[in-house]
């Protein structure tokens, strides 16, 4: 039988078959996917072939179909290995909050660059707008201006106040949608608003550290009543990118990619080279400084807190 992996707990996988039956499955042996050293060779969204074990209701996954795409990041505990968040995604929704917790542009840009690298359309959701002060609303508008100018669709929402949830459902209809973001940005609350019958567990923000508490332990895919699917993912504290070559990083920033042909040198990486069109655009505020800083962090191969002063 062929089916789609809807949940992965590391050792067991829930597979929804073509006749809409859920079967718990194990992996047959150890899968090795060429070029990927992953902590989870099978992930939510994978299309797999399974066989039922004799005298048992459980199944065995013995083949993974080629993936249309996937989104991947460095494993938290094993930096040399990677973790595939989900596969065969039509579009990703990145939840961003400017308060409780604050989502920094470095995190946003790393996620967007990875999605670009694996050809996944991303829509940015600015959540919790009902609690923003005038100052935070102004910050949100500036961020929206930056990302919309690059070509990213942005939507301001409030899961608790049901703001723009109808528009969000229209965007999601008949597609495989992945939700991602920091812990505490409101993914589970939003999914409960979109699909109340799921009744996913939610948790309050830590008052001491103003950070979210993990409520989603494993990625899981749900079938939506209005058409399509939603993949809920665990909250991410940091987003380590995987195997980006220096000369290709700029290609994952649309505004940098658009100017690369105007640089004097074909192999320009937009740091110290003369007559660099990208650096000129940054100086003229045609490329947001925050985006250029994120690009330099990725170029240096460092984490989100890396200082890039040496480049500036």
PDB file of C-alpha atoms in Angstrom:
ATOM      1  CA  UNK A   1       0.000   0.000   0.000  1.00  0.00           C
ATOM      2  CA  UNK A   2       1.004   3.603  -0.560  1.00  0.00           C
ATOM      3  CA  UNK A   3       0.351   6.344   1.961  1.00  0.00           C
ATOM      4  CA  UNK A   4       1.482   9.664   3.432  1.00  0.00           C
ATOM      5  CA  UNK A   5       3.362   9.952   6.709  1.00  0.00           C
ATOM      6  CA  UNK A   6       1.215  12.120   8.991  1.00  0.00           C
ATOM      7  CA  UNK A   7       3.216  11.820  12.211  1.00  0.00           C
ATOM      8  CA  UNK A   8       6.742  10.824  13.185  1.00  0.00           C
ATOM      9  CA  UNK A   9       7.789  10.101  16.760  1.00  0.00           C
ATOM     10  CA  UNK A  10      11.284   8.922  15.885  1.00  0.00           C
ATOM     11  CA  UNK A  11      10.573   5.202  16.071  1.00  0.00           C
ATOM     12  CA  UNK A  12       6.933   4.941  14.949  1.00  0.00           C
ATOM     13  CA  UNK A  13       5.228   6.610  12.004  1.00  0.00           C
ATOM     14  CA  UNK A  14       1.523   7.172  11.395  1.00  0.00           C
ATOM     15  CA  UNK A  15       0.738   6.596   7.714  1.00  0.00           C
ATOM     16  CA  UNK A  16      -2.571   7.616   6.098  1.00  0.00           C
ATOM     17  CA  UNK A  17      -3.275   5.200   3.239  1.00  0.00           C
ATOM     18  CA  UNK A  18      -5.122   5.889   0.003  1.00  0.00           C
ATOM     19  CA  UNK A  19      -8.368   4.588   1.535  1.00  0.00           C
ATOM     20  CA  UNK A  20      -7.987   7.087   4.440  1.00  0.00           C
ATOM     21  CA  UNK A  21      -6.917   4.494   7.007  1.00  0.00           C
ATOM     22  CA  UNK A  22      -4.252   5.354   9.596  1.00  0.00           C
ATOM     23  CA  UNK A  23      -1.641   2.634  10.161  1.00  0.00           C
ATOM     24  CA  UNK A  24       1.213   2.706  12.668  1.00  0.00           C
ATOM     25  CA  UNK A  25       4.456   1.740  10.976  1.00  0.00           C
ATOM     26  CA  UNK A  26       8.109   1.084  11.661  1.00  0.00           C
ATOM     27  CA  UNK A  27      11.050   1.468   9.278  1.00  0.00           C
ATOM     28  CA  UNK A  28      12.459  -1.588   7.586  1.00  0.00           C
ATOM     29  CA  UNK A  29      16.182  -1.529   8.338  1.00  0.00           C
ATOM     30  CA  UNK A  30      18.015   1.796   8.115  1.00  0.00           C
ATOM     31  CA  UNK A  31      17.229   4.213   5.308  1.00  0.00           C
ATOM     32  CA  UNK A  32      20.037   6.228   3.802  1.00  0.00           C
ATOM     33  CA  UNK A  33      19.093   9.133   1.577  1.00  0.00           C
ATOM     34  CA  UNK A  34      21.878  10.145  -0.787  1.00  0.00           C
ATOM     35  CA  UNK A  35      23.573  13.351   0.292  1.00  0.00           C
ATOM     36  CA  UNK A  36      21.585  13.784   3.508  1.00  0.00           C
ATOM     37  CA  UNK A  37      22.925  12.835   6.946  1.00  0.00           C
ATOM     38  CA  UNK A  38      19.656  13.193   8.758  1.00  0.00           C
ATOM     39  CA  UNK A  39      18.460  12.256  12.233  1.00  0.00           C
ATOM     40  CA  UNK A  40      15.102  11.372  10.668  1.00  0.00           C
ATOM     41  CA  UNK A  41      15.253   9.714   7.232  1.00  0.00           C
ATOM     42  CA  UNK A  42      11.446   9.507   7.142  1.00  0.00           C
ATOM     43  CA  UNK A  43       9.454  12.657   7.846  1.00  0.00           C
ATOM     44  CA  UNK A  44       5.920  14.031   7.845  1.00  0.00           C
ATOM     45  CA  UNK A  45       4.687  14.545   4.289  1.00  0.00           C
ATOM     46  CA  UNK A  46       6.723  11.692   2.845  1.00  0.00           C
ATOM     47  CA  UNK A  47       4.907   9.411   0.420  1.00  0.00           C
ATOM     48  CA  UNK A  48       5.830   5.852   1.349  1.00  0.00           C
ATOM     49  CA  UNK A  49       5.117   2.252   0.433  1.00  0.00           C
ATOM     50  CA  UNK A  50       4.195  -0.015   3.330  1.00  0.00           C
ATOM     51  CA  UNK A  51       3.374  -3.640   3.951  1.00  0.00           C
ATOM     52  CA  UNK A  52       1.347  -5.059   6.843  1.00  0.00           C
ATOM     53  CA  UNK A  53       3.185  -7.431   9.141  1.00  0.00           C
ATOM     54  CA  UNK A  54       1.754 -10.925   9.337  1.00  0.00           C
ATOM     55  CA  UNK A  55      -0.595 -11.359  12.263  1.00  0.00           C
ATOM     56  CA  UNK A  56      -0.346  -7.695  13.152  1.00  0.00           C
ATOM     57  CA  UNK A  57      -2.210  -4.473  12.456  1.00  0.00           C
ATOM     58  CA  UNK A  58       1.035  -2.520  12.215  1.00  0.00           C
ATOM     59  CA  UNK A  59       3.001  -1.912   9.049  1.00  0.00           C
ATOM     60  CA  UNK A  60       6.576  -1.607   7.796  1.00  0.00           C
ATOM     61  CA  UNK A  61       7.812   1.266   5.605  1.00  0.00           C
ATOM     62  CA  UNK A  62      10.052  -0.235   2.954  1.00  0.00           C
ATOM     63  CA  UNK A  63      10.256   2.538   0.339  1.00  0.00           C
ATOM     64  CA  UNK A  64      10.188   6.355   0.274  1.00  0.00           C
ATOM     65  CA  UNK A  65       9.050   8.061  -2.940  1.00  0.00           C
ATOM     66  CA  UNK A  66      11.125  10.904  -4.366  1.00  0.00           C
ATOM     67  CA  UNK A  67      10.356  14.179  -2.615  1.00  0.00           C
ATOM     68  CA  UNK A  68       9.035  17.238  -4.442  1.00  0.00           C
ATOM     69  CA  UNK A  69      10.806  19.332  -1.810  1.00  0.00           C
ATOM     70  CA  UNK A  70      11.555  19.395   1.890  1.00  0.00           C
ATOM     71  CA  UNK A  71      12.696  21.873   4.507  1.00  0.00           C
ATOM     72  CA  UNK A  72      15.698  21.037   6.633  1.00  0.00           C
ATOM     73  CA  UNK A  73      17.806  22.518   9.406  1.00  0.00           C
ATOM     74  CA  UNK A  74      20.789  21.537  11.518  1.00  0.00           C
ATOM     75  CA  UNK A  75      19.968  19.144  14.315  1.00  0.00           C
ATOM     76  CA  UNK A  76      19.925  20.824  17.729  1.00  0.00           C
ATOM     77  CA  UNK A  77      21.932  18.149  19.528  1.00  0.00           C
ATOM     78  CA  UNK A  78      24.106  16.854  16.693  1.00  0.00           C
ATOM     79  CA  UNK A  79      25.455  19.822  14.776  1.00  0.00           C
ATOM     80  CA  UNK A  80      26.954  17.663  12.012  1.00  0.00           C
ATOM     81  CA  UNK A  81      23.600  16.048  11.347  1.00  0.00           C
ATOM     82  CA  UNK A  82      20.406  17.529  10.045  1.00  0.00           C
ATOM     83  CA  UNK A  83      16.718  17.339  10.841  1.00  0.00           C
ATOM     84  CA  UNK A  84      14.135  17.293   8.068  1.00  0.00           C
ATOM     85  CA  UNK A  85      11.126  19.226   9.328  1.00  0.00           C
ATOM     86  CA  UNK A  86       8.634  18.163   6.627  1.00  0.00           C
ATOM     87  CA  UNK A  87       8.465  17.102   2.978  1.00  0.00           C
ATOM     88  CA  UNK A  88       6.284  17.627  -0.104  1.00  0.00           C
ATOM     89  CA  UNK A  89       5.068  21.046   1.021  1.00  0.00           C
ATOM     90  CA  UNK A  90       2.992  23.338  -1.193  1.00  0.00           C
ATOM     91  CA  UNK A  91       3.613  26.392   0.974  1.00  0.00           C
ATOM     92  CA  UNK A  92       5.043  27.319   4.355  1.00  0.00           C
ATOM     93  CA  UNK A  93       3.593  29.826   6.796  1.00  0.00           C
ATOM     94  CA  UNK A  94       6.162  31.436   9.066  1.00  0.00           C
ATOM     95  CA  UNK A  95       4.570  32.842  12.219  1.00  0.00           C
ATOM     96  CA  UNK A  96       6.271  36.015  13.437  1.00  0.00           C
ATOM     97  CA  UNK A  97       5.599  37.897  16.672  1.00  0.00           C
ATOM     98  CA  UNK A  98       7.207  41.135  17.848  1.00  0.00           C
ATOM     99  CA  UNK A  99       6.344  40.513  21.495  1.00  0.00           C
ATOM    100  CA  UNK A 100       6.103  37.489  23.804  1.00  0.00           C
ATOM    101  CA  UNK A 101       8.285  36.190  22.163  1.00  0.00           C
ATOM    102  CA  UNK A 102      10.134  38.500  19.773  1.00  0.00           C
ATOM    103  CA  UNK A 103      11.034  37.018  16.408  1.00  0.00           C
ATOM    104  CA  UNK A 104      14.316  38.477  15.155  1.00  0.00           C
ATOM    105  CA  UNK A 105      14.978  39.205  11.493  1.00  0.00           C
ATOM    106  CA  UNK A 106      17.983  36.848  11.500  1.00  0.00           C
ATOM    107  CA  UNK A 107      15.631  33.936  12.223  1.00  0.00           C
ATOM    108  CA  UNK A 108      13.121  35.076   9.598  1.00  0.00           C
ATOM    109  CA  UNK A 109      15.816  35.439   6.948  1.00  0.00           C
ATOM    110  CA  UNK A 110      17.396  32.049   7.675  1.00  0.00           C
ATOM    111  CA  UNK A 111      14.032  30.368   7.331  1.00  0.00           C
ATOM    112  CA  UNK A 112      13.236  32.232   4.103  1.00  0.00           C
ATOM    113  CA  UNK A 113      16.642  31.449   2.596  1.00  0.00           C
ATOM    114  CA  UNK A 114      16.235  27.756   3.350  1.00  0.00           C
ATOM    115  CA  UNK A 115      12.733  27.763   1.860  1.00  0.00           C
ATOM    116  CA  UNK A 116      14.104  29.492  -1.266  1.00  0.00           C
ATOM    117  CA  UNK A 117      16.855  26.886  -1.530  1.00  0.00           C
ATOM    118  CA  UNK A 118      14.302  24.076  -1.551  1.00  0.00           C
ATOM    119  CA  UNK A 119      11.723  25.895  -3.732  1.00  0.00           C
ATOM    120  CA  UNK A 120       9.064  26.320  -1.056  1.00  0.00           C
ATOM    121  CA  UNK A 121       6.782  29.346  -1.227  1.00  0.00           C
ATOM    122  CA  UNK A 122       6.635  31.119   2.142  1.00  0.00           C
ATOM    123  CA  UNK A 123       3.961  33.453   3.514  1.00  0.00           C
ATOM    124  CA  UNK A 124       4.769  35.496   6.620  1.00  0.00           C
ATOM    125  CA  UNK A 125       2.053  35.667   9.278  1.00  0.00           C
ATOM    126  CA  UNK A 126       2.374  38.500  11.787  1.00  0.00           C
ATOM    127  CA  UNK A 127       0.469  37.045  14.728  1.00  0.00           C
ATOM    128  CA  UNK A 128      -0.822  38.571  17.988  1.00  0.00           C
ATOM    129  CA  UNK A 129      -1.466  41.994  16.442  1.00  0.00           C
ATOM    130  CA  UNK A 130      -4.254  42.491  19.003  1.00  0.00           C
ATOM    131  CA  UNK A 131      -1.658  42.999  21.783  1.00  0.00           C
ATOM    132  CA  UNK A 132       0.687  45.370  19.923  1.00  0.00           C
ATOM    133  CA  UNK A 133       1.292  48.946  21.053  1.00  0.00           C
ATOM    134  CA  UNK A 134       1.455  51.762  18.494  1.00  0.00           C
ATOM    135  CA  UNK A 135       5.237  51.424  18.475  1.00  0.00           C
ATOM    136  CA  UNK A 136       5.086  47.689  17.776  1.00  0.00           C
ATOM    137  CA  UNK A 137       2.486  48.206  15.056  1.00  0.00           C
ATOM    138  CA  UNK A 138       4.870  50.673  13.423  1.00  0.00           C
ATOM    139  CA  UNK A 139       7.703  48.101  13.626  1.00  0.00           C
ATOM    140  CA  UNK A 140       5.421  45.521  12.065  1.00  0.00           C
ATOM    141  CA  UNK A 141       4.577  47.868   9.199  1.00  0.00           C
ATOM    142  CA  UNK A 142       8.280  48.476   8.548  1.00  0.00           C
ATOM    143  CA  UNK A 143       8.963  44.740   8.474  1.00  0.00           C
ATOM    144  CA  UNK A 144       6.007  44.160   6.153  1.00  0.00           C
ATOM    145  CA  UNK A 145       7.366  46.851   3.855  1.00  0.00           C
ATOM    146  CA  UNK A 146      10.778  45.136   3.728  1.00  0.00           C
ATOM    147  CA  UNK A 147       9.453  41.669   2.963  1.00  0.00           C
ATOM    148  CA  UNK A 148       6.687  42.716   0.590  1.00  0.00           C
ATOM    149  CA  UNK A 149       9.211  44.721  -1.449  1.00  0.00           C
ATOM    150  CA  UNK A 150      11.175  41.493  -1.931  1.00  0.00           C
ATOM    151  CA  UNK A 151       8.077  39.616  -3.043  1.00  0.00           C
ATOM    152  CA  UNK A 152       6.915  37.816   0.102  1.00  0.00           C
ATOM    153  CA  UNK A 153       3.233  37.820   0.931  1.00  0.00           C
ATOM    154  CA  UNK A 154       2.503  39.070   4.461  1.00  0.00           C
ATOM    155  CA  UNK A 155      -0.704  38.775   6.452  1.00  0.00           C
ATOM    156  CA  UNK A 156      -1.406  40.256   9.871  1.00  0.00           C
ATOM    157  CA  UNK A 157      -3.531  38.008  12.044  1.00  0.00           C
ATOM    158  CA  UNK A 158      -4.755  37.369  15.550  1.00  0.00           C
ATOM    159  CA  UNK A 159      -5.655  33.809  16.406  1.00  0.00           C
ATOM    160  CA  UNK A 160      -7.329  34.849  19.659  1.00  0.00           C
ATOM    161  CA  UNK A 161      -9.366  37.683  18.122  1.00  0.00           C
ATOM    162  CA  UNK A 162     -10.071  35.808  14.857  1.00  0.00           C
ATOM    163  CA  UNK A 163      -8.538  38.597  12.734  1.00  0.00           C
ATOM    164  CA  UNK A 164      -8.012  37.662   9.053  1.00  0.00           C
ATOM    165  CA  UNK A 165      -8.502  33.949   9.744  1.00  0.00           C
ATOM    166  CA  UNK A 166     -10.923  33.757   6.796  1.00  0.00           C
ATOM    167  CA  UNK A 167      -8.244  35.142   4.461  1.00  0.00           C
ATOM    168  CA  UNK A 168      -5.762  32.631   5.846  1.00  0.00           C
ATOM    169  CA  UNK A 169      -8.138  29.721   5.211  1.00  0.00           C
ATOM    170  CA  UNK A 170      -8.562  30.870   1.598  1.00  0.00           C
ATOM    171  CA  UNK A 171      -4.777  30.811   1.153  1.00  0.00           C
ATOM    172  CA  UNK A 172      -4.593  27.322   2.664  1.00  0.00           C
ATOM    173  CA  UNK A 173      -7.475  25.677   0.807  1.00  0.00           C
ATOM    174  CA  UNK A 174      -6.559  22.495  -1.122  1.00  0.00           C
ATOM    175  CA  UNK A 175      -2.831  22.825  -0.353  1.00  0.00           C
ATOM    176  CA  UNK A 176      -0.297  21.105   1.895  1.00  0.00           C
ATOM    177  CA  UNK A 177       0.552  23.856   4.382  1.00  0.00           C
ATOM    178  CA  UNK A 178       3.381  23.826   6.914  1.00  0.00           C
ATOM    179  CA  UNK A 179       3.273  26.115   9.972  1.00  0.00           C
ATOM    180  CA  UNK A 180       6.566  27.035  11.628  1.00  0.00           C
ATOM    181  CA  UNK A 181       8.046  29.572  14.024  1.00  0.00           C
ATOM    182  CA  UNK A 182       9.543  30.051  17.477  1.00  0.00           C
ATOM    183  CA  UNK A 183       7.994  28.395  20.510  1.00  0.00           C
ATOM    184  CA  UNK A 184       5.221  30.626  21.796  1.00  0.00           C
ATOM    185  CA  UNK A 185       4.329  32.421  18.555  1.00  0.00           C
ATOM    186  CA  UNK A 186       0.887  30.822  18.686  1.00  0.00           C
ATOM    187  CA  UNK A 187       0.979  27.985  16.153  1.00  0.00           C
ATOM    188  CA  UNK A 188      -1.209  25.621  18.163  1.00  0.00           C
ATOM    189  CA  UNK A 189      -3.662  28.375  19.103  1.00  0.00           C
ATOM    190  CA  UNK A 190      -3.892  29.412  15.450  1.00  0.00           C
ATOM    191  CA  UNK A 191      -4.455  25.856  14.269  1.00  0.00           C
ATOM    192  CA  UNK A 192      -7.204  25.435  16.883  1.00  0.00           C
ATOM    193  CA  UNK A 193      -8.842  28.605  15.539  1.00  0.00           C
ATOM    194  CA  UNK A 194      -8.636  27.310  11.970  1.00  0.00           C
ATOM    195  CA  UNK A 195      -9.761  23.790  12.886  1.00  0.00           C
ATOM    196  CA  UNK A 196     -11.365  23.785  16.398  1.00  0.00           C
ATOM    197  CA  UNK A 197     -12.070  20.039  16.373  1.00  0.00           C
ATOM    198  CA  UNK A 198      -8.338  19.303  16.667  1.00  0.00           C
ATOM    199  CA  UNK A 199      -8.172  20.925  20.113  1.00  0.00           C
ATOM    200  CA  UNK A 200      -4.367  20.966  20.159  1.00  0.00           C
ATOM    201  CA  UNK A 201      -2.631  21.505  23.485  1.00  0.00           C
ATOM    202  CA  UNK A 202      -1.478  25.090  24.109  1.00  0.00           C
ATOM    203  CA  UNK A 203       0.629  26.688  26.834  1.00  0.00           C
ATOM    204  CA  UNK A 204       1.077  30.151  28.256  1.00  0.00           C
ATOM    205  CA  UNK A 205       4.219  32.186  27.616  1.00  0.00           C
ATOM    206  CA  UNK A 206       6.836  31.935  30.360  1.00  0.00           C
ATOM    207  CA  UNK A 207       6.468  35.167  32.356  1.00  0.00           C
ATOM    208  CA  UNK A 208      10.067  34.954  33.556  1.00  0.00           C
ATOM    209  CA  UNK A 209      11.830  34.575  30.215  1.00  0.00           C
ATOM    210  CA  UNK A 210       9.101  35.782  27.831  1.00  0.00           C
ATOM    211  CA  UNK A 211       9.658  32.681  25.732  1.00  0.00           C
ATOM    212  CA  UNK A 212       7.274  30.079  24.475  1.00  0.00           C
ATOM    213  CA  UNK A 213       6.910  26.658  25.983  1.00  0.00           C
ATOM    214  CA  UNK A 214       6.974  23.643  23.699  1.00  0.00           C
ATOM    215  CA  UNK A 215       3.484  22.211  23.206  1.00  0.00           C
ATOM    216  CA  UNK A 216       4.108  20.360  19.921  1.00  0.00           C
ATOM    217  CA  UNK A 217       6.664  17.590  20.432  1.00  0.00           C
ATOM    218  CA  UNK A 218       6.570  16.030  16.958  1.00  0.00           C
ATOM    219  CA  UNK A 219       5.536  17.320  13.547  1.00  0.00           C
ATOM    220  CA  UNK A 220       2.059  16.149  12.585  1.00  0.00           C
ATOM    221  CA  UNK A 221      -0.154  16.507   9.502  1.00  0.00           C
ATOM    222  CA  UNK A 222      -3.908  17.030   9.749  1.00  0.00           C
ATOM    223  CA  UNK A 223      -6.546  16.883   7.030  1.00  0.00           C
ATOM    224  CA  UNK A 224      -8.505  20.137   6.837  1.00  0.00           C
ATOM    225  CA  UNK A 225     -12.321  20.068   6.588  1.00  0.00           C
ATOM    226  CA  UNK A 226     -12.297  22.825   3.935  1.00  0.00           C
ATOM    227  CA  UNK A 227      -9.722  21.075   1.740  1.00  0.00           C
ATOM    228  CA  UNK A 228      -5.991  20.557   2.020  1.00  0.00           C
ATOM    229  CA  UNK A 229      -3.660  19.664   4.871  1.00  0.00           C
ATOM    230  CA  UNK A 230      -1.843  21.443   7.677  1.00  0.00           C
ATOM    231  CA  UNK A 231       1.491  20.371   9.153  1.00  0.00           C
ATOM    232  CA  UNK A 232       2.078  21.542  12.712  1.00  0.00           C
ATOM    233  CA  UNK A 233       5.759  21.596  13.688  1.00  0.00           C
ATOM    234  CA  UNK A 234       7.561  21.901  17.035  1.00  0.00           C
ATOM    235  CA  UNK A 235       8.661  25.406  17.989  1.00  0.00           C
ATOM    236  CA  UNK A 236      12.161  26.256  16.807  1.00  0.00           C
ATOM    237  CA  UNK A 237      14.571  28.233  19.003  1.00  0.00           C
ATOM    238  CA  UNK A 238      17.195  28.632  16.285  1.00  0.00           C
ATOM    239  CA  UNK A 239      17.428  27.805  12.630  1.00  0.00           C
ATOM    240  CA  UNK A 240      20.765  26.378  11.491  1.00  0.00           C
ATOM    241  CA  UNK A 241      21.046  26.294   7.708  1.00  0.00           C
ATOM    242  CA  UNK A 242      22.525  23.311   5.913  1.00  0.00           C
ATOM    243  CA  UNK A 243      25.228  23.021   3.249  1.00  0.00           C
ATOM    244  CA  UNK A 244      25.051  26.493   1.717  1.00  0.00           C
ATOM    245  CA  UNK A 245      28.021  27.238  -0.543  1.00  0.00           C
ATOM    246  CA  UNK A 246      29.326  30.832  -0.266  1.00  0.00           C
ATOM    247  CA  UNK A 247      28.759  31.638  -3.924  1.00  0.00           C
ATOM    248  CA  UNK A 248      25.138  30.468  -3.888  1.00  0.00           C
ATOM    249  CA  UNK A 249      23.880  32.090  -0.671  1.00  0.00           C
ATOM    250  CA  UNK A 250      23.018  35.328  -2.467  1.00  0.00           C
ATOM    251  CA  UNK A 251      20.761  33.372  -4.816  1.00  0.00           C
ATOM    252  CA  UNK A 252      18.484  32.603  -1.853  1.00  0.00           C
ATOM    253  CA  UNK A 253      17.969  36.327  -1.171  1.00  0.00           C
ATOM    254  CA  UNK A 254      15.744  37.490  -4.071  1.00  0.00           C
ATOM    255  CA  UNK A 255      16.828  41.143  -3.860  1.00  0.00           C
ATOM    256  CA  UNK A 256      20.521  40.161  -3.958  1.00  0.00           C
ATOM    257  CA  UNK A 257      19.976  37.646  -6.750  1.00  0.00           C
ATOM    258  CA  UNK A 258      18.257  40.348  -8.831  1.00  0.00           C
ATOM    259  CA  UNK A 259      21.392  42.539  -8.736  1.00  0.00           C
ATOM    260  CA  UNK A 260      24.198  39.982  -9.039  1.00  0.00           C
ATOM    261  CA  UNK A 261      24.559  40.455 -12.814  1.00  0.00           C
ATOM    262  CA  UNK A 262      25.275  44.146 -12.257  1.00  0.00           C
ATOM    263  CA  UNK A 263      28.358  43.470 -10.109  1.00  0.00           C
ATOM    264  CA  UNK A 264      31.741  43.986 -11.795  1.00  0.00           C
ATOM    265  CA  UNK A 265      32.933  40.469 -10.993  1.00  0.00           C
ATOM    266  CA  UNK A 266      30.998  37.298 -11.845  1.00  0.00           C
ATOM    267  CA  UNK A 267      32.110  35.643  -8.602  1.00  0.00           C
ATOM    268  CA  UNK A 268      31.289  38.641  -6.400  1.00  0.00           C
ATOM    269  CA  UNK A 269      30.100  37.636  -2.939  1.00  0.00           C
ATOM    270  CA  UNK A 270      29.163  41.229  -2.059  1.00  0.00           C
ATOM    271  CA  UNK A 271      31.589  41.895   0.791  1.00  0.00           C
ATOM    272  CA  UNK A 272      34.778  43.769  -0.122  1.00  0.00           C
ATOM    273  CA  UNK A 273      34.776  43.612  -3.930  1.00  0.00           C
ATOM    274  CA  UNK A 274      34.898  46.887  -5.893  1.00  0.00           C
ATOM    275  CA  UNK A 275      31.904  48.052  -7.934  1.00  0.00           C
ATOM    276  CA  UNK A 276      29.501  45.690  -6.157  1.00  0.00           C
ATOM    277  CA  UNK A 277      25.904  46.506  -7.082  1.00  0.00           C
ATOM    278  CA  UNK A 278      24.594  44.870  -3.906  1.00  0.00           C
ATOM    279  CA  UNK A 279      26.712  46.978  -1.548  1.00  0.00           C
ATOM    280  CA  UNK A 280      25.668  50.113  -3.457  1.00  0.00           C
ATOM    281  CA  UNK A 281      22.019  49.092  -3.043  1.00  0.00           C
ATOM    282  CA  UNK A 282      22.543  48.608   0.708  1.00  0.00           C
ATOM    283  CA  UNK A 283      24.174  52.037   0.987  1.00  0.00           C
ATOM    284  CA  UNK A 284      21.237  53.567  -0.895  1.00  0.00           C
ATOM    285  CA  UNK A 285      18.696  51.766   1.331  1.00  0.00           C
ATOM    286  CA  UNK A 286      17.423  49.809  -1.670  1.00  0.00           C
ATOM    287  CA  UNK A 287      18.280  46.603   0.180  1.00  0.00           C
ATOM    288  CA  UNK A 288      17.364  46.505   3.871  1.00  0.00           C
ATOM    289  CA  UNK A 289      20.409  46.525   6.142  1.00  0.00           C
ATOM    290  CA  UNK A 290      18.846  43.767   8.280  1.00  0.00           C
ATOM    291  CA  UNK A 291      18.661  41.521   5.230  1.00  0.00           C
ATOM    292  CA  UNK A 292      22.259  42.244   4.241  1.00  0.00           C
ATOM    293  CA  UNK A 293      23.392  41.519   7.800  1.00  0.00           C
ATOM    294  CA  UNK A 294      21.567  38.166   7.707  1.00  0.00           C
ATOM    295  CA  UNK A 295      23.264  37.413   4.377  1.00  0.00           C
ATOM    296  CA  UNK A 296      26.694  38.118   5.901  1.00  0.00           C
ATOM    297  CA  UNK A 297      25.932  35.851   8.861  1.00  0.00           C
ATOM    298  CA  UNK A 298      25.111  33.003   6.498  1.00  0.00           C
ATOM    299  CA  UNK A 299      28.184  33.764   4.415  1.00  0.00           C
ATOM    300  CA  UNK A 300      30.350  33.496   7.527  1.00  0.00           C
ATOM    301  CA  UNK A 301      28.750  30.164   8.363  1.00  0.00           C
ATOM    302  CA  UNK A 302      27.987  31.267  11.890  1.00  0.00           C
ATOM    303  CA  UNK A 303      24.929  31.133  14.111  1.00  0.00           C
ATOM    304  CA  UNK A 304      22.227  33.774  14.418  1.00  0.00           C
ATOM    305  CA  UNK A 305      24.148  35.761  17.047  1.00  0.00           C
ATOM    306  CA  UNK A 306      27.324  36.125  14.990  1.00  0.00           C
ATOM    307  CA  UNK A 307      28.778  39.640  14.804  1.00  0.00           C
ATOM    308  CA  UNK A 308      29.352  40.840  11.271  1.00  0.00           C
ATOM    309  CA  UNK A 309      31.052  44.152  12.127  1.00  0.00           C
ATOM    310  CA  UNK A 310      34.233  43.056  10.365  1.00  0.00           C
ATOM    311  CA  UNK A 311      32.373  43.089   7.051  1.00  0.00           C
ATOM    312  CA  UNK A 312      30.834  46.525   7.483  1.00  0.00           C
TER     313      UNK A 312
END
